[in-house]
PDB file of C-alpha atoms in Angstrom:
ATOM      1  CA  MET L  29      11.287 -11.010 -21.060  1.00 41.00           C
ATOM      2  CA  SER L  30       9.986 -12.876 -17.858  1.00 42.00           C
ATOM      3  CA  ARG L  31       8.612 -10.924 -15.378  1.00 42.00           C
ATOM      4  CA  ASP L  32      10.961 -11.432 -13.023  1.00 44.00           C
ATOM      5  CA  GLY L  33      13.326  -9.822 -15.124  1.00 43.00           C
ATOM      6  CA  ILE L  34      10.757  -6.847 -15.614  1.00 42.00           C
ATOM      7  CA  ALA L  35      10.795  -6.595 -11.822  1.00 41.00           C
ATOM      8  CA  ARG L  36      14.174  -6.168 -11.485  1.00 41.00           C
ATOM      9  CA  MET L  37      14.353  -3.158 -13.918  1.00 48.00           C
ATOM     10  CA  LEU L  38      10.642  -1.717 -12.882  1.00 60.00           C
ATOM     11  CA  SER L  39       8.576  -1.020 -10.066  1.00 72.00           C
ATOM     12  CA  HIS L  40       5.335  -2.276  -8.826  1.00 76.00           C
ATOM     13  CA  GLY L  41       3.941   0.263  -8.551  1.00 77.00           C
ATOM     14  CA  GLN L  42       5.674   1.790 -12.202  1.00 79.00           C
ATOM     15  CA  ILE L  43       4.023  -1.412 -13.577  1.00 83.00           C
ATOM     16  CA  TRP L  44       0.344  -0.822 -12.410  1.00 85.00           C
ATOM     17  CA  GLU L  45       0.901   3.110 -13.032  1.00 83.00           C
ATOM     18  CA  ALA L  46       1.459   2.510 -16.987  1.00 85.00           C
ATOM     19  CA  LEU L  47      -1.421  -0.141 -17.459  1.00 88.00           C
ATOM     20  CA  ASP L  48      -3.631   2.511 -15.554  1.00 86.00           C
ATOM     21  CA  ARG L  49      -2.485   4.909 -17.861  1.00 84.00           C
ATOM     22  CA  LEU L  50      -3.127   3.022 -20.937  1.00 87.00           C
ATOM     23  CA  ALA L  51      -6.586   2.382 -19.552  1.00 86.00           C
ATOM     24  CA  GLU L  52      -7.187   6.184 -19.508  1.00 84.00           C
ATOM     25  CA  ARG L  53      -5.717   6.625 -22.789  1.00 83.00           C
ATOM     26  CA  HIS L  54      -8.108   4.482 -24.117  1.00 83.00           C
ATOM     27  CA  GLU L  55     -11.313   6.095 -21.815  1.00 82.00           C
ATOM     28  CA  LEU L  56     -10.856   2.945 -20.312  1.00 85.00           C
ATOM     29  CA  THR L  57     -11.424   1.557 -16.706  1.00 85.00           C
ATOM     30  CA  PRO L  58      -9.264  -0.927 -15.421  1.00 85.00           C
ATOM     31  CA  SER L  59     -11.840  -3.221 -15.364  1.00 87.00           C
ATOM     32  CA  GLY L  60     -12.296  -2.091 -19.229  1.00 87.00           C
ATOM     33  CA  LEU L  61      -9.246  -2.439 -20.082  1.00 90.00           C
ATOM     34  CA  ALA L  62      -9.274  -5.959 -18.946  1.00 90.00           C
ATOM     35  CA  ARG L  63     -11.837  -7.121 -20.616  1.00 89.00           C
ATOM     36  CA  ARG L  64     -11.137  -5.865 -23.777  1.00 91.00           C
ATOM     37  CA  ALA L  65      -7.709  -7.956 -23.258  1.00 91.00           C
ATOM     38  CA  GLY L  66      -9.785 -10.647 -22.824  1.00 92.00           C
ATOM     39  CA  LEU L  67      -8.894 -10.958 -19.237  1.00 91.00           C
ATOM     40  CA  ASP L  68     -11.168 -11.255 -16.116  1.00 88.00           C
ATOM     41  CA  PRO L  69     -12.290  -7.856 -15.440  1.00 84.00           C
ATOM     42  CA  THR L  70     -11.132  -7.917 -11.950  1.00 86.00           C
ATOM     43  CA  SER L  71      -7.622  -8.441 -12.824  1.00 87.00           C
ATOM     44  CA  PHE L  72      -6.420  -4.780 -12.865  1.00 87.00           C
ATOM     45  CA  ASN L  73      -8.833  -3.886 -10.073  1.00 84.00           C
ATOM     46  CA  LYS L  74      -6.506  -2.189  -7.492  1.00 79.00           C
ATOM     47  CA  SER L  75      -7.773  -4.629  -4.969  1.00 77.00           C
ATOM     48  CA  LYS L  76      -5.816  -7.333  -6.180  1.00 77.00           C
ATOM     49  CA  ARG L  77      -2.259  -5.480  -6.729  1.00 81.00           C
ATOM     50  CA  LEU L  78      -1.344  -6.927  -2.766  1.00 78.00           C
ATOM     51  CA  SER L  79      -2.416 -10.054  -1.456  1.00 72.00           C
ATOM     52  CA  ALA L  80      -4.215 -10.533   1.770  1.00 68.00           C
ATOM     53  CA  ASP L  81      -1.244 -10.275   3.429  1.00 66.00           C
ATOM     54  CA  GLY L  82       0.522  -7.664   1.834  1.00 67.00           C
ATOM     55  CA  ARG L  83       2.528  -9.196  -0.862  1.00 74.00           C
ATOM     56  CA  LEU L  84       2.712  -7.016  -4.071  1.00 78.00           C
ATOM     57  CA  ARG L  85       1.018  -8.703  -7.078  1.00 82.00           C
ATOM     58  CA  TRP L  86       2.250  -8.039 -10.305  1.00 84.00           C
ATOM     59  CA  PRO L  87       0.569  -8.274 -13.607  1.00 85.00           C
ATOM     60  CA  SER L  88       1.587 -11.172 -15.908  1.00 86.00           C
ATOM     61  CA  THR L  89       3.965 -10.999 -19.015  1.00 83.00           C
ATOM     62  CA  GLU L  90       1.262 -12.244 -20.565  1.00 87.00           C
ATOM     63  CA  SER L  91      -1.345 -10.201 -19.056  1.00 88.00           C
ATOM     64  CA  ILE L  92       0.431  -7.315 -20.723  1.00 89.00           C
ATOM     65  CA  ALA L  93       1.169  -8.718 -24.242  1.00 89.00           C
ATOM     66  CA  LYS L  94      -2.485  -9.516 -24.498  1.00 91.00           C
ATOM     67  CA  VAL L  95      -3.234  -5.532 -23.512  1.00 91.00           C
ATOM     68  CA  LEU L  96      -0.750  -4.120 -25.893  1.00 90.00           C
ATOM     69  CA  ASP L  97      -2.044  -6.640 -28.735  1.00 90.00           C
ATOM     70  CA  ALA L  98      -5.720  -5.288 -27.494  1.00 90.00           C
ATOM     71  CA  THR L  99      -5.147  -1.487 -27.659  1.00 89.00           C
ATOM     72  CA  GLY L 100      -2.810  -1.374 -30.576  1.00 88.00           C
ATOM     73  CA  ALA L 101       0.401   0.080 -28.126  1.00 84.00           C
ATOM     74  CA  SER L 102       3.492  -1.301 -28.278  1.00 83.00           C
ATOM     75  CA  MET L 103       5.684  -1.925 -25.724  1.00 80.00           C
ATOM     76  CA  GLU L 104       7.841   1.262 -25.756  1.00 75.00           C
ATOM     77  CA  GLN L 105       4.267   2.971 -25.730  1.00 78.00           C
ATOM     78  CA  PHE L 106       3.608   1.296 -22.619  1.00 80.00           C
ATOM     79  CA  LEU L 107       7.320   1.808 -21.342  1.00 77.00           C
ATOM     80  CA  ALA L 108       6.810   5.411 -21.776  1.00 75.00           C
ATOM     81  CA  PHE L 109       3.518   5.354 -19.754  1.00 75.00           C
ATOM     82  CA  MET L 110       5.622   5.167 -16.771  1.00 68.00           C
ATOM     83  CA  ARG L 111       6.422   7.806 -14.821  1.00 56.00           C
ATOM     84  CA  PRO L 112       9.699   7.950 -13.289  1.00 47.00           C
ATOM     85  CA  GLU L 113      10.658   7.223  -9.214  1.00 43.00           C
ATOM     86  CA  ALA L 114      12.810   9.020  -6.967  1.00 34.00           C
ATOM     87  CA  GLY L 115      13.727   5.445  -5.350  1.00 35.00           C
ATOM     88  CA  SER L 116      11.151   6.186  -1.912  1.00 33.00           C
ATOM     89  CA  LEU L 117       7.528   7.675  -2.187  1.00 31.00           C
ATOM     90  CA  GLY L 118       8.099   8.653  -6.305  1.00 31.00           C
ATOM     91  CA  GLN L 119       7.196  11.717  -8.099  1.00 31.00           C
ATOM     92  CA  GLN L 120       3.251  10.723  -9.282  1.00 32.00           C
ATOM     93  CA  GLU L 121       0.742  12.370  -9.462  1.00 31.00           C
ATOM     94  CA  GLY L 122      -1.194  13.706  -6.867  1.00 34.00           C
ATOM     95  CA  ALA L 123       1.433  11.562  -4.514  1.00 37.00           C
ATOM     96  CA  PHE L 124       3.237  12.911  -1.802  1.00 38.00           C
ATOM     97  CA  PRO L 125       6.346  14.636  -3.035  1.00 38.00           C
ATOM     98  CA  ARG L 126      10.058  13.217  -2.018  1.00 41.00           C
ATOM     99  CA  GLN L 127      11.418  15.701   0.168  1.00 38.00           C
ATOM    100  CA  GLY L 128      15.179  14.909   0.550  1.00 43.00           C
ATOM    101  CA  GLY L 129      15.023  12.569   3.892  1.00 61.00           C
ATOM    102  CA  SER L 130      11.666  13.382   4.897  1.00 71.00           C
ATOM    103  CA  ILE L 131       8.789  11.211   5.225  1.00 76.00           C
ATOM    104  CA  PRO L 132       4.865  12.084   5.279  1.00 75.00           C
ATOM    105  CA  LEU L 133       3.669  12.091   8.487  1.00 81.00           C
ATOM    106  CA  LEU L 134      -0.446  12.226   9.557  1.00 78.00           C
ATOM    107  CA  GLY L 135      -2.515  11.764  12.805  1.00 77.00           C
ATOM    108  CA  PHE L 136      -4.213   8.462  13.262  1.00 77.00           C
ATOM    109  CA  ALA L 137      -7.832  10.555  12.986  1.00 72.00           C
ATOM    110  CA  GLN L 138      -6.641  12.326   9.571  1.00 72.00           C
ATOM    111  CA  ALA L 139      -5.853   8.354   8.545  1.00 75.00           C
ATOM    112  CA  GLY L 140      -9.213   7.309   9.362  1.00 73.00           C
ATOM    113  CA  ALA L 141     -10.731  10.580   7.348  1.00 69.00           C
ATOM    114  CA  GLY L 142      -9.850   9.001   4.162  1.00 65.00           C
ATOM    115  CA  GLY L 143      -8.075  10.826   1.231  1.00 65.00           C
ATOM    116  CA  PHE L 144      -4.384  10.241   2.506  1.00 70.00           C
ATOM    117  CA  PHE L 145      -3.869   7.267   1.145  1.00 73.00           C
ATOM    118  CA  ASP L 146      -4.295   5.255  -2.576  1.00 69.00           C
ATOM    119  CA  ASP L 147      -6.124   1.694  -2.091  1.00 64.00           C
ATOM    120  CA  GLY L 148      -2.942   0.035  -1.412  1.00 64.00           C
ATOM    121  CA  GLY L 149      -2.138   1.412   1.434  1.00 70.00           C
ATOM    122  CA  PHE L 150       0.375   4.006   0.276  1.00 71.00           C
ATOM    123  CA  PRO L 151       0.666   7.833   0.934  1.00 70.00           C
ATOM    124  CA  ALA L 152      -1.461   9.929  -1.344  1.00 68.00           C
ATOM    125  CA  GLY L 153      -3.104  13.403  -1.987  1.00 64.00           C
ATOM    126  CA  GLN L 154      -1.842  16.352   0.095  1.00 64.00           C
ATOM    127  CA  GLY L 155      -1.948  17.411   3.417  1.00 66.00           C
ATOM    128  CA  TRP L 156       0.555  15.553   4.945  1.00 71.00           C
ATOM    129  CA  ASP L 157       2.921  16.986   7.199  1.00 74.00           C
ATOM    130  CA  VAL L 158       6.516  15.851   6.870  1.00 72.00           C
ATOM    131  CA  VAL L 159       9.293  13.995   9.444  1.00 70.00           C
ATOM    132  CA  GLU L 160      12.670  12.855   9.275  1.00 66.00           C
ATOM    133  CA  PHE L 161      12.882   9.532   8.850  1.00 63.00           C
ATOM    134  CA  PRO L 162      16.377   7.978  10.611  1.00 55.00           C
ATOM    135  CA  ALA L 163      17.048   5.885   8.080  1.00 52.00           C
ATOM    136  CA  ALA L 164      17.185   6.402   4.116  1.00 48.00           C
ATOM    137  CA  PRO L 165      13.586   6.794   2.760  1.00 45.00           C
ATOM    138  CA  SER L 166      15.492   4.564  -0.294  1.00 46.00           C
ATOM    139  CA  GLN L 167      15.990   1.979   1.168  1.00 49.00           C
ATOM    140  CA  LYS L 168      12.123   1.615   2.219  1.00 54.00           C
ATOM    141  CA  ALA L 169      10.022   2.618  -0.662  1.00 57.00           C
ATOM    142  CA  GLY L 170       6.866   4.398   0.227  1.00 72.00           C
ATOM    143  CA  VAL L 171       7.235   4.622   3.676  1.00 81.00           C
ATOM    144  CA  TYR L 172       5.466   7.019   5.938  1.00 83.00           C
ATOM    145  CA  ALA L 173       4.570   7.947   9.471  1.00 84.00           C
ATOM    146  CA  LEU L 174       1.728   7.908  11.551  1.00 86.00           C
ATOM    147  CA  GLU L 175       1.175  10.075  14.843  1.00 87.00           C
ATOM    148  CA  VAL L 176      -0.418   8.282  18.163  1.00 86.00           C
ATOM    149  CA  GLN L 177      -3.190  10.189  19.303  1.00 83.00           C
ATOM    150  CA  GLY L 178      -4.787   8.993  22.715  1.00 81.00           C
ATOM    151  CA  GLU L 179      -4.378   6.843  25.128  1.00 79.00           C
ATOM    152  CA  SER L 180      -5.641   3.580  23.483  1.00 79.00           C
ATOM    153  CA  MET L 181      -2.500   2.209  22.789  1.00 81.00           C
ATOM    154  CA  MET L 182      -0.483   2.176  26.181  1.00 80.00           C
ATOM    155  CA  PRO L 183       1.609   1.281  27.370  1.00 79.00           C
ATOM    156  CA  LEU L 184       3.607   0.342  24.203  1.00 80.00           C
ATOM    157  CA  TYR L 185       2.706   3.479  22.421  1.00 82.00           C
ATOM    158  CA  ARG L 186       1.743   6.889  24.206  1.00 85.00           C
ATOM    159  CA  ASP L 187      -0.147   9.990  22.821  1.00 86.00           C
ATOM    160  CA  GLY L 188       2.546  11.688  20.658  1.00 85.00           C
ATOM    161  CA  ASP L 189       4.879   8.564  19.487  1.00 86.00           C
ATOM    162  CA  VAL L 190       5.507   8.398  15.629  1.00 86.00           C
ATOM    163  CA  LEU L 191       5.271   4.805  14.065  1.00 87.00           C
ATOM    164  CA  ILE L 192       7.248   4.194  10.791  1.00 85.00           C
ATOM    165  CA  VAL L 193       5.232   1.906   8.814  1.00 86.00           C
ATOM    166  CA  GLU L 194       5.933  -0.134   5.167  1.00 83.00           C
ATOM    167  CA  PRO L 195       2.693  -0.565   3.431  1.00 81.00           C
ATOM    168  CA  GLY L 196       3.007  -3.272   0.764  1.00 75.00           C
ATOM    169  CA  ALA L 197       5.616  -5.484   3.144  1.00 76.00           C
ATOM    170  CA  GLN L 198       4.677  -9.163   3.888  1.00 80.00           C
ATOM    171  CA  VAL L 199       3.250  -9.574   7.838  1.00 85.00           C
ATOM    172  CA  ARG L 200       3.689 -12.098   9.581  1.00 87.00           C
ATOM    173  CA  ARG L 201       2.130 -13.375  13.485  1.00 88.00           C
ATOM    174  CA  ASN L 202       3.215 -11.268  15.941  1.00 89.00           C
ATOM    175  CA  ASP L 203       4.247  -8.644  13.968  1.00 89.00           C
ATOM    176  CA  ARG L 204       2.768  -5.123  14.989  1.00 90.00           C
ATOM    177  CA  VAL L 205       0.554  -3.718  12.679  1.00 91.00           C
ATOM    178  CA  VAL L 206      -1.584  -0.582  11.443  1.00 90.00           C
ATOM    179  CA  VAL L 207      -4.731  -1.471  10.147  1.00 91.00           C
ATOM    180  CA  ARG L 208      -7.442   0.485   8.523  1.00 88.00           C
ATOM    181  CA  THR L 209     -10.512  -0.998   8.022  1.00 91.00           C
ATOM    182  CA  ASN L 210     -13.039   0.457   5.117  1.00 89.00           C
ATOM    183  CA  GLU L 211     -15.085   2.208   7.331  1.00 89.00           C
ATOM    184  CA  GLY L 212     -12.280   4.134   8.191  1.00 86.00           C
ATOM    185  CA  GLU L 213     -11.034   2.704  12.002  1.00 88.00           C
ATOM    186  CA  VAL L 214      -7.378   3.153  12.146  1.00 86.00           C
ATOM    187  CA  MET L 215      -5.696   0.647  14.863  1.00 87.00           C
ATOM    188  CA  ALA L 216      -2.536  -0.417  15.698  1.00 88.00           C
ATOM    189  CA  LYS L 217      -2.427  -3.772  17.075  1.00 90.00           C
ATOM    190  CA  VAL L 218      -0.062  -6.929  16.941  1.00 92.00           C
ATOM    191  CA  LEU L 219      -1.271  -9.767  14.026  1.00 92.00           C
ATOM    192  CA  LEU L 220      -1.574 -12.442  16.059  1.00 91.00           C
ATOM    193  CA  ARG L 221      -3.050 -14.875  13.598  1.00 91.00           C
ATOM    194  CA  GLN L 222      -4.476 -14.698   9.524  1.00 89.00           C
ATOM    195  CA  SER L 223      -6.488 -16.547   7.825  1.00 89.00           C
ATOM    196  CA  PRO L 224      -7.796 -16.929   3.902  1.00 86.00           C
ATOM    197  CA  ARG L 225     -10.874 -14.995   4.905  1.00 90.00           C
ATOM    198  CA  SER L 226     -10.166 -12.970   8.603  1.00 93.00           C
ATOM    199  CA  ILE L 227      -7.222 -11.841  11.099  1.00 94.00           C
ATOM    200  CA  GLU L 228      -7.063 -11.524  15.013  1.00 95.00           C
ATOM    201  CA  LEU L 229      -5.402  -8.686  15.918  1.00 94.00           C
ATOM    202  CA  LEU L 230      -4.209  -8.639  19.966  1.00 92.00           C
ATOM    203  CA  SER L 231      -4.705  -4.898  21.171  1.00 89.00           C
ATOM    204  CA  LEU L 232      -1.651  -3.351  22.404  1.00 83.00           C
ATOM    205  CA  ASN L 233      -3.613  -1.254  25.533  1.00 83.00           C
ATOM    206  CA  PRO L 234      -5.506  -5.020  27.806  1.00 83.00           C
ATOM    207  CA  GLU L 235      -7.954  -2.543  28.668  1.00 85.00           C
ATOM    208  CA  HIS L 236      -9.076  -2.941  25.057  1.00 86.00           C
ATOM    209  CA  PRO L 237     -10.281  -6.081  23.717  1.00 89.00           C
ATOM    210  CA  ASN L 238      -8.861  -8.007  20.851  1.00 92.00           C
ATOM    211  CA  ARG L 239     -10.380  -7.547  17.380  1.00 93.00           C
ATOM    212  CA  ILE L 240     -11.233 -10.047  14.379  1.00 95.00           C
ATOM    213  CA  LEU L 241     -11.703  -8.851  11.317  1.00 95.00           C
ATOM    214  CA  GLU L 242     -13.069 -10.239   8.174  1.00 94.00           C
ATOM    215  CA  LEU L 243     -10.283  -9.776   5.093  1.00 90.00           C
ATOM    216  CA  SER L 244     -13.128  -7.974   3.386  1.00 91.00           C
ATOM    217  CA  ASP L 245     -13.556  -5.393   5.806  1.00 92.00           C
ATOM    218  CA  VAL L 246      -9.889  -4.422   6.112  1.00 90.00           C
ATOM    219  CA  ASP L 247      -9.175  -1.497   3.637  1.00 88.00           C
ATOM    220  CA  TRP L 248      -5.279  -1.808   3.923  1.00 86.00           C
ATOM    221  CA  ILE L 249      -2.604  -3.127   6.355  1.00 89.00           C
ATOM    222  CA  ALA L 250       0.739  -2.231   6.920  1.00 87.00           C
ATOM    223  CA  ARG L 251       3.946  -3.226   9.001  1.00 88.00           C
ATOM    224  CA  ILE L 252       5.149  -1.029  11.763  1.00 88.00           C
ATOM    225  CA  ILE L 253       9.176  -1.013  11.228  1.00 84.00           C
ATOM    226  CA  TRP L 254       9.990   1.948  14.120  1.00 82.00           C
ATOM    227  CA  ALA L 255       8.911   3.859  16.695  1.00 81.00           C
ATOM    228  CA  SER L 256       9.803   7.326  18.081  1.00 74.00           C
ATOM    229  CA  GLN L 257      10.091   5.710  21.627  1.00 55.00           C
TER     230      GLN L 257
END
């Protein structure tokens, strides 16, 4: 079956979940699993599962075949490692559970503290509040909400506004985005331009300077798709 065929049947998160659980079953890290399969040790690193511009990266069918051969697992066993997804945020262990039309909500300060996101910028862990999303969550898998705190994003966003963000979505020039740095700084900006090594961000508040960040310093970037203004 082709990678596109698998993608139509299974989600990006489910396939990576299965690889992670297969690695755990053999007491390996994702890097160790890749190495055992004769692949580049970084092939399965979580940082490789999204491209710099937010697009999803899928493991190739050849890579999966090499992993199955190296571990002696069958395709049926590999598929059994996949936890079913509920069409929105899923039911993965440690992840925010699906709650009908609700999505997880977190403040910017909390988001900067860490522990609430996985390596791809998707909601995980505990401690989220809940907010109603004005569209079916199943149409936007993995979306969550961030509550604006303070006046640094005026006049576009005010204290208490809620931003709905979509991690994993492709971001383009002039998109409004939320960016989290490796040091835990979380900011809402406009993407001015992006190169293979850096991004330039326009500040929403003219009293705050624009920012240029090396991509190596960016933890994740998510597109803002709606705001409660």
